[in-house]
Tab-separated table of C-alpha atoms in Angstrom:
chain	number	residue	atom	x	y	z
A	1	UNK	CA	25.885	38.533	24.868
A	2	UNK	CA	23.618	40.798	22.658
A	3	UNK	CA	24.883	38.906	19.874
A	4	UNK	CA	24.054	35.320	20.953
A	5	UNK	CA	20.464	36.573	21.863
A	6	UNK	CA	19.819	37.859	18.464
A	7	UNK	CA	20.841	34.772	16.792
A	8	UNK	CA	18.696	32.748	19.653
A	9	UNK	CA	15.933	35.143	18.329
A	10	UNK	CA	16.155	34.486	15.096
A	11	UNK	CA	16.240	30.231	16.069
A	12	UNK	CA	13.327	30.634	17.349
A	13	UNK	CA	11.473	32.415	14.723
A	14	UNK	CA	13.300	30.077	12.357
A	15	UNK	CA	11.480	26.981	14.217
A	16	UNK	CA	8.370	28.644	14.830
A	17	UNK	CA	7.997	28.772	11.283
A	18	UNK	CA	8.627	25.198	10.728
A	19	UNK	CA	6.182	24.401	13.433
A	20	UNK	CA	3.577	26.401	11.706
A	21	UNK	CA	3.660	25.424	8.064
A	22	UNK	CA	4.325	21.441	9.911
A	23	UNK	CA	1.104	21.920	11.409
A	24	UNK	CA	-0.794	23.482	8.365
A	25	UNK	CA	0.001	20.592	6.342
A	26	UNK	CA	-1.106	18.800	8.958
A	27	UNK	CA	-4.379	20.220	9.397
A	28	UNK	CA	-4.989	20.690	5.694
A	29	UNK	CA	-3.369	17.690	4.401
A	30	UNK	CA	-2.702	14.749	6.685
A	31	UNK	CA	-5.395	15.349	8.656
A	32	UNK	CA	-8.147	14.923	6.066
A	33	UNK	CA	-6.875	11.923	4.573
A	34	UNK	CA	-6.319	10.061	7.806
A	35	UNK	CA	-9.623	10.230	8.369
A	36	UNK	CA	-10.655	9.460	5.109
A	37	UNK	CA	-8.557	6.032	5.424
A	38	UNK	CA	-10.258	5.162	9.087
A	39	UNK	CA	-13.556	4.763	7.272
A	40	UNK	CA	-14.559	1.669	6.911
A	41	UNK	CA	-16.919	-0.475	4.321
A	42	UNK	CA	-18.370	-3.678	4.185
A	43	UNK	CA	-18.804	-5.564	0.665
A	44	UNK	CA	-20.283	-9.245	0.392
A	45	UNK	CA	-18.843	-10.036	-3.148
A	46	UNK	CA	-19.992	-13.249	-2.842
A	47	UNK	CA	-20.778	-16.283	-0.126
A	48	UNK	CA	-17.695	-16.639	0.607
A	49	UNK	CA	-15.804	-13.360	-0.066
A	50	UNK	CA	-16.016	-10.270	2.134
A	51	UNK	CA	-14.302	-7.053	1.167
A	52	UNK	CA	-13.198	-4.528	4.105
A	53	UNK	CA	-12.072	-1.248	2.615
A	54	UNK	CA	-10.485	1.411	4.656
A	55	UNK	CA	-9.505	1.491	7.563
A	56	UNK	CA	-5.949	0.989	6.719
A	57	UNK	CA	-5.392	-1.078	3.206
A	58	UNK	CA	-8.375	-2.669	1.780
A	59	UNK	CA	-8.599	-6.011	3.388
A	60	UNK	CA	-10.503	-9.319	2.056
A	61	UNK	CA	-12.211	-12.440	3.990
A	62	UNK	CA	-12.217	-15.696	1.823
A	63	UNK	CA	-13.757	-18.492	3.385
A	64	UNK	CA	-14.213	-22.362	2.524
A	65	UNK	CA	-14.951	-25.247	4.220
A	66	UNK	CA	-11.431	-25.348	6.046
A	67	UNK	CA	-9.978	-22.059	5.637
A	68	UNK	CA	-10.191	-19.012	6.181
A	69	UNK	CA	-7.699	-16.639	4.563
A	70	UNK	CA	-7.286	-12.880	5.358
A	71	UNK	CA	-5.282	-10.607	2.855
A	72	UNK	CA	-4.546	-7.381	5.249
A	73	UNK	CA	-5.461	-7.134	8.841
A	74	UNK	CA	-5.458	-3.476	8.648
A	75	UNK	CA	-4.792	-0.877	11.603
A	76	UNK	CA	-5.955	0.300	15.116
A	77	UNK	CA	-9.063	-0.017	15.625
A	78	UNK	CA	-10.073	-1.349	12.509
A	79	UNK	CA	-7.916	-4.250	13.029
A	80	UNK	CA	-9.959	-5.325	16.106
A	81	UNK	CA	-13.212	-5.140	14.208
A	82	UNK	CA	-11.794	-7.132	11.372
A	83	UNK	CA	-10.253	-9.614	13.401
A	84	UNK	CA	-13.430	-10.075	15.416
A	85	UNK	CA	-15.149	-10.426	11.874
A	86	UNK	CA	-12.833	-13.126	10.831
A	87	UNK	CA	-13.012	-15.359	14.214
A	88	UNK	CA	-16.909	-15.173	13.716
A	89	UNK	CA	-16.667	-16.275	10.497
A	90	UNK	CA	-14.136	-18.597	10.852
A	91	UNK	CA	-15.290	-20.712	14.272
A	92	UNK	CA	-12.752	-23.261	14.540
A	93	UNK	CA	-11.339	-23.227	11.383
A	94	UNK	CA	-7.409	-22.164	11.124
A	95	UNK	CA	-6.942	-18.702	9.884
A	96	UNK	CA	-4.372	-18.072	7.084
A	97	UNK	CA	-2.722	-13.980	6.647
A	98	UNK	CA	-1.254	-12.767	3.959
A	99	UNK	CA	0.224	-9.416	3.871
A	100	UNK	CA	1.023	-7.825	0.593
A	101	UNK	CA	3.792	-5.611	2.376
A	102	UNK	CA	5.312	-4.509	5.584
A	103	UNK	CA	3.775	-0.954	6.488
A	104	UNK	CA	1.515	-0.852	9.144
A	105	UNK	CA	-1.411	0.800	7.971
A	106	UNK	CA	-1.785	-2.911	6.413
A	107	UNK	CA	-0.094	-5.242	9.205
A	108	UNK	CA	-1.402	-3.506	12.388
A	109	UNK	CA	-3.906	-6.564	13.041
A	110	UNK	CA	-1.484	-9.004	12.799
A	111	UNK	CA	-1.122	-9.858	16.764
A	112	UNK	CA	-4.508	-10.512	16.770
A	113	UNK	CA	-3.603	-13.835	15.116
A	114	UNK	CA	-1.816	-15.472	17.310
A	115	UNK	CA	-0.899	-19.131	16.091
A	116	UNK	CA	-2.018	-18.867	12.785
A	117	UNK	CA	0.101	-18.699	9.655
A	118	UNK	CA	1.184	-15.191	8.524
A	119	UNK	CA	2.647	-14.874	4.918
A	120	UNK	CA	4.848	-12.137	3.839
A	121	UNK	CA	7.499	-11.531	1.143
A	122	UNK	CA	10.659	-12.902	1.656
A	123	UNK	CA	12.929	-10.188	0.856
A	124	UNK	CA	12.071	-8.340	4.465
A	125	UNK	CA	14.019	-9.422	7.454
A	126	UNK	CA	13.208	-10.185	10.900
A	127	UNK	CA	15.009	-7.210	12.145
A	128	UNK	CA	13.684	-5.173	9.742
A	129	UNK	CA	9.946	-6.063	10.490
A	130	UNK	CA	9.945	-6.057	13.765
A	131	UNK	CA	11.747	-2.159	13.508
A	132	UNK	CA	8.423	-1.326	11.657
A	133	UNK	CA	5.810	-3.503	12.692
A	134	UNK	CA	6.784	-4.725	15.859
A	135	UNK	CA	8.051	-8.240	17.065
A	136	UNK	CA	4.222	-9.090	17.702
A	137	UNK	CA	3.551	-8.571	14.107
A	138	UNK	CA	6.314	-11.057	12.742
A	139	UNK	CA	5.466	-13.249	9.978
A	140	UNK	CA	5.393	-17.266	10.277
A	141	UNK	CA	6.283	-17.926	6.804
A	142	UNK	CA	8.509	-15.409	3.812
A	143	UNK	CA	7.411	-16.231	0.586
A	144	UNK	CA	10.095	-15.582	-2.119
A	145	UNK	CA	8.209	-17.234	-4.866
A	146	UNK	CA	5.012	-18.589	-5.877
A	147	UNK	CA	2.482	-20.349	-3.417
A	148	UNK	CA	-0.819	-21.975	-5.000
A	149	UNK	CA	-4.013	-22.862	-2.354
A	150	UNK	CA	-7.164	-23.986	-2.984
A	151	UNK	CA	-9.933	-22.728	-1.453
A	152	UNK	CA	-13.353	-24.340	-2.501
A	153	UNK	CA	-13.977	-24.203	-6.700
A	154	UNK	CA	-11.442	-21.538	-6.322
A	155	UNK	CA	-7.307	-21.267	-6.926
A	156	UNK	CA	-5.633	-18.418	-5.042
A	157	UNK	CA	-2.399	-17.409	-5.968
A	158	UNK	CA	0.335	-15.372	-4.402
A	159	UNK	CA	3.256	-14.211	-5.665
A	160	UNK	CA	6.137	-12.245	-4.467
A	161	UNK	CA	6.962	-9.501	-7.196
A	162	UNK	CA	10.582	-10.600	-6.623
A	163	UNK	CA	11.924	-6.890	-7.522
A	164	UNK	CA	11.383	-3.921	-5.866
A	165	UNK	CA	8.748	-1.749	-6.715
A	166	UNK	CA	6.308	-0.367	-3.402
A	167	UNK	CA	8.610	-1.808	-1.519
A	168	UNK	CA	11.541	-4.515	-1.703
A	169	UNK	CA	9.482	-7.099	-1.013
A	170	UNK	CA	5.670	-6.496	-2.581
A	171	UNK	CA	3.348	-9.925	-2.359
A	172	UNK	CA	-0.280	-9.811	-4.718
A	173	UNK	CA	-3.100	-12.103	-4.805
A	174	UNK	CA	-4.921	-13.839	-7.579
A	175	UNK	CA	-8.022	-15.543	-7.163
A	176	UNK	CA	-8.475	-17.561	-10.665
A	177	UNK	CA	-12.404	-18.117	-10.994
A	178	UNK	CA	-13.461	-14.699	-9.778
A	179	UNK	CA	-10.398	-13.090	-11.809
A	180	UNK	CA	-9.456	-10.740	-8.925
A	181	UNK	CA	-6.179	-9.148	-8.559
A	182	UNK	CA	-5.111	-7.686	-4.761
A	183	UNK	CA	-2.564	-5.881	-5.892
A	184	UNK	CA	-1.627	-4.167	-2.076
A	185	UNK	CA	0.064	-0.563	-2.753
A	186	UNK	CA	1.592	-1.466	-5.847
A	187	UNK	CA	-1.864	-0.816	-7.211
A	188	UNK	CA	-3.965	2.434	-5.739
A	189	UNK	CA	-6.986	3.875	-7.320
A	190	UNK	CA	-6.867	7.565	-7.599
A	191	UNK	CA	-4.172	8.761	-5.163
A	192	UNK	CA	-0.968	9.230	-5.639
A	193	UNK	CA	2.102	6.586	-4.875
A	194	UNK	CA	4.817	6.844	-2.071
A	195	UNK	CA	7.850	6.043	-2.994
A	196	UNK	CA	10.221	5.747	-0.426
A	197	UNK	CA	12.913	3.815	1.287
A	198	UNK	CA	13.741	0.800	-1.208
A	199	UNK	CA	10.387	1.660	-3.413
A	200	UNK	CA	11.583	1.811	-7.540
A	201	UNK	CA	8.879	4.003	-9.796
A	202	UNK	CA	10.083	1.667	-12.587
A	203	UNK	CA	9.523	-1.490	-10.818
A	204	UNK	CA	5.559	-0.094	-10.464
A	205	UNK	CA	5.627	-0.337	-14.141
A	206	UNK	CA	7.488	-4.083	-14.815
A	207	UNK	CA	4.653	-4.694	-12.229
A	208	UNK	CA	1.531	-3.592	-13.969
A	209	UNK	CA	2.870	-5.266	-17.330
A	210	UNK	CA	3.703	-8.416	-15.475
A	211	UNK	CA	0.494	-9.176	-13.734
A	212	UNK	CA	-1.525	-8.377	-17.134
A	213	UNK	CA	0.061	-10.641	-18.879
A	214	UNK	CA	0.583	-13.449	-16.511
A	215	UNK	CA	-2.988	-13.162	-15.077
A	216	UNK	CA	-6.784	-12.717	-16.073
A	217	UNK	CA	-7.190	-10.118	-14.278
A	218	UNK	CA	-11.358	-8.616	-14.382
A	219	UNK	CA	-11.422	-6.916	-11.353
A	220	UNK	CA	-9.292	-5.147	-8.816
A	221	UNK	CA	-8.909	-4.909	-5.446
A	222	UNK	CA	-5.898	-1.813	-4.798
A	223	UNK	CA	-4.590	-1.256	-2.068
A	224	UNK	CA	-5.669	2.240	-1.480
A	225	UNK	CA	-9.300	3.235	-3.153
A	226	UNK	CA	-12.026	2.177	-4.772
A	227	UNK	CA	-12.522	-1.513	-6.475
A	228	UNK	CA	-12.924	-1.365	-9.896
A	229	UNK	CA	-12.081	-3.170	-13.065
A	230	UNK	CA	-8.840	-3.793	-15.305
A	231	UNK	CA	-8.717	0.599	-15.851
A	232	UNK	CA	-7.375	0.833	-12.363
A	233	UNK	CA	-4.218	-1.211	-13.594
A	234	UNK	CA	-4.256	0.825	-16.874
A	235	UNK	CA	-4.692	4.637	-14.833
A	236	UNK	CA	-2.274	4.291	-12.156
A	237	UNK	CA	0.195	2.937	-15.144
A	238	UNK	CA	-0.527	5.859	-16.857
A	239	UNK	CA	0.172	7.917	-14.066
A	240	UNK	CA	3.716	6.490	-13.610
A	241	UNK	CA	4.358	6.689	-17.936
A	242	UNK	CA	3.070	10.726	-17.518
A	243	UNK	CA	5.306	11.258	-14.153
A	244	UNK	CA	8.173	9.134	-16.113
A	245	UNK	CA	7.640	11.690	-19.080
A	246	UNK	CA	7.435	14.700	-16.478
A	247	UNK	CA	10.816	13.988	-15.216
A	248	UNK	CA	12.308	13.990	-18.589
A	249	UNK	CA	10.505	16.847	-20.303
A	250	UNK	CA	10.265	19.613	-17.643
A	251	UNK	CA	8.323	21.799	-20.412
A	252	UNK	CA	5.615	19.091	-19.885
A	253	UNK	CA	6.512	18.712	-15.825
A	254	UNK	CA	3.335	21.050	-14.590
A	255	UNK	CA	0.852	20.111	-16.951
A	256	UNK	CA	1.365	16.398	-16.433
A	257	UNK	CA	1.529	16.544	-12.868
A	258	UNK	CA	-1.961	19.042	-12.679
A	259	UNK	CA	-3.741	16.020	-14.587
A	260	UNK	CA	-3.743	14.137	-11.287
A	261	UNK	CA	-4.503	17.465	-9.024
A	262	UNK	CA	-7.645	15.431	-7.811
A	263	UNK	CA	-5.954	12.372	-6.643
A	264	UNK	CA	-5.316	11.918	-3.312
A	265	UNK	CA	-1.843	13.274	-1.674
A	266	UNK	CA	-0.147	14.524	0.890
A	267	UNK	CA	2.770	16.986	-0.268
A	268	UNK	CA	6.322	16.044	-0.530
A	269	UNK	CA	5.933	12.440	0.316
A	270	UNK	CA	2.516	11.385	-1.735
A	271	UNK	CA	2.377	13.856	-4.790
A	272	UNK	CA	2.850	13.349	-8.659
A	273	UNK	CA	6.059	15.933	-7.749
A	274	UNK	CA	7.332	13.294	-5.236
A	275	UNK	CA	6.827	10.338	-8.151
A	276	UNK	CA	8.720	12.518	-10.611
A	277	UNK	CA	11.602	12.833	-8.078
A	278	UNK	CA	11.452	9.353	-7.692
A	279	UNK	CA	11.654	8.926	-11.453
A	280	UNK	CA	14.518	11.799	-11.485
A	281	UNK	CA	16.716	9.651	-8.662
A	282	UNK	CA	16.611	6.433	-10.677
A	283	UNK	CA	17.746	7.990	-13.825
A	284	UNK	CA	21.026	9.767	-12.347
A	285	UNK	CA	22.069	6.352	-11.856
């Protein structure tokens, strides 16, 4: 008997322990950078293009004089406010979604759109979807290819990457006469990539040399950060090239990953370590 308490002792101090450093990371991790993605910013680009940043993945409002189309609808309550922002807007004018992947932080507003078409990449199934999104989320349409709309003096274009690379299933968004890229979380400014399930480090790089040369490409939306210009294409590239390097040249491993020590991250899922493991995986195959 005095043996099975001891070893129920040392359980419990065993799972204490976990609960502790779990909530640490938590509190000095997770914490911060969920609240750093709830905040929320307003950009008129232009008459008829609204930026939303934060509050999930950076959203956009393009409007013409029959459509309305909304890349992201974001989560919680964020999604509300953006969704209210888009029926004002809109009036009664049909509402078009496109999602540039299937996490939620990006697709949490979709059953606000009830009736209106929702675009996603064709790769995903219905089961899967509704497992992460919920069945109120489901798209109307998967796009496997290439899908051209015109919207006023302007072309937008969305593609499906059509390998994996964020996920299996990645969709971006071109807008020809303002020379904008969406690029969803294929494309982040300043924090660090989560690779995960079907997600493929080198498919982030067939990516960034595919859109570059396909596309004008001037300015930026990610889907994570900061707009900017072309550089946010050409830094998170070099990211992946230094964490590809890292996880074939540990002498080089530490330095290469402290370059990108102020990125965003969350350890052991969002970290240059986690990209290099990523990196690591695909080459033992």
């Amino acid at each position: 008997m005095k043996k099975f308490k001891k070893v129920f002792k040392w359980i419990g101090i065993i799972l204490l322990f976990f609960v502790i450093v779990a909530a640490s990371l938590y509190m000095i991790y997770l914490r911060p950078f969920m609240q750093k993605m709830k905040v929320v910013t307003n950009s008129n680009y232009d008459k008829e293009l609204t930026l939303v940043l934060g509050g999930g993945g950076n959203s956009a409002i393009l409007t013409s004089d029959s459509l309305v189309i909304v890349i992201d609808t974001k989560m919680d309550d964020a999604a509300k406010n953006l969704y209210e922002k888009v029926k004002k807007l809109a009036g009664t004018k049909p509402i078009l979604v496109i999602n540039t992947h299937i996490h939620p932080d990006h697709t949490g507003g979709n059953k606000y759109y009830p009736g209106s078409t929702i675009i996603a990449g064709g790769d995903y199934t219905k089961e899967q979807w509704t497992k992460e999104d919920g069945k109120e989320s489901l798209p109307t349409e998967w796009l496997k290819g290439r899908k051209d709309i015109r919207m006023g003096d302007d072309t937008v274009t969305l593609f499906n990457l059509g390998r994996n690379a964020h996920t299996e299933s990645d969709i971006m968004v071109y807008l020809h006469k303002r020379k904008i890229l969406f690029g969803g979380d294929v494309i982040l400014n300043k924090q660090n990539a989560i690779i995960m399930g079907k997600g493929d480090p080198e498919g982030y790089l067939w990516a960034f040399d595919y859109v570059t040369k396909e596309f004008d490409v001037e300015h930026v939306v990610p889907g994570h950060g900061a707009v900017g210009g072309k550089e946010v294409i050409e830094a998170f590239k070099q990211y992946f090239n230094d964490m590809k390097l890292a996880a074939t040249d540990e002498s080089q491993e530490n330095a290469l990953e402290a370059k990108y020590k102020d990125w965003n991250a969350i350890p052991i899922v969002m970290s240059p370590a986690a990209t290099v493991k990523a990196f690591k995986k695909e080459l033992k195959k």
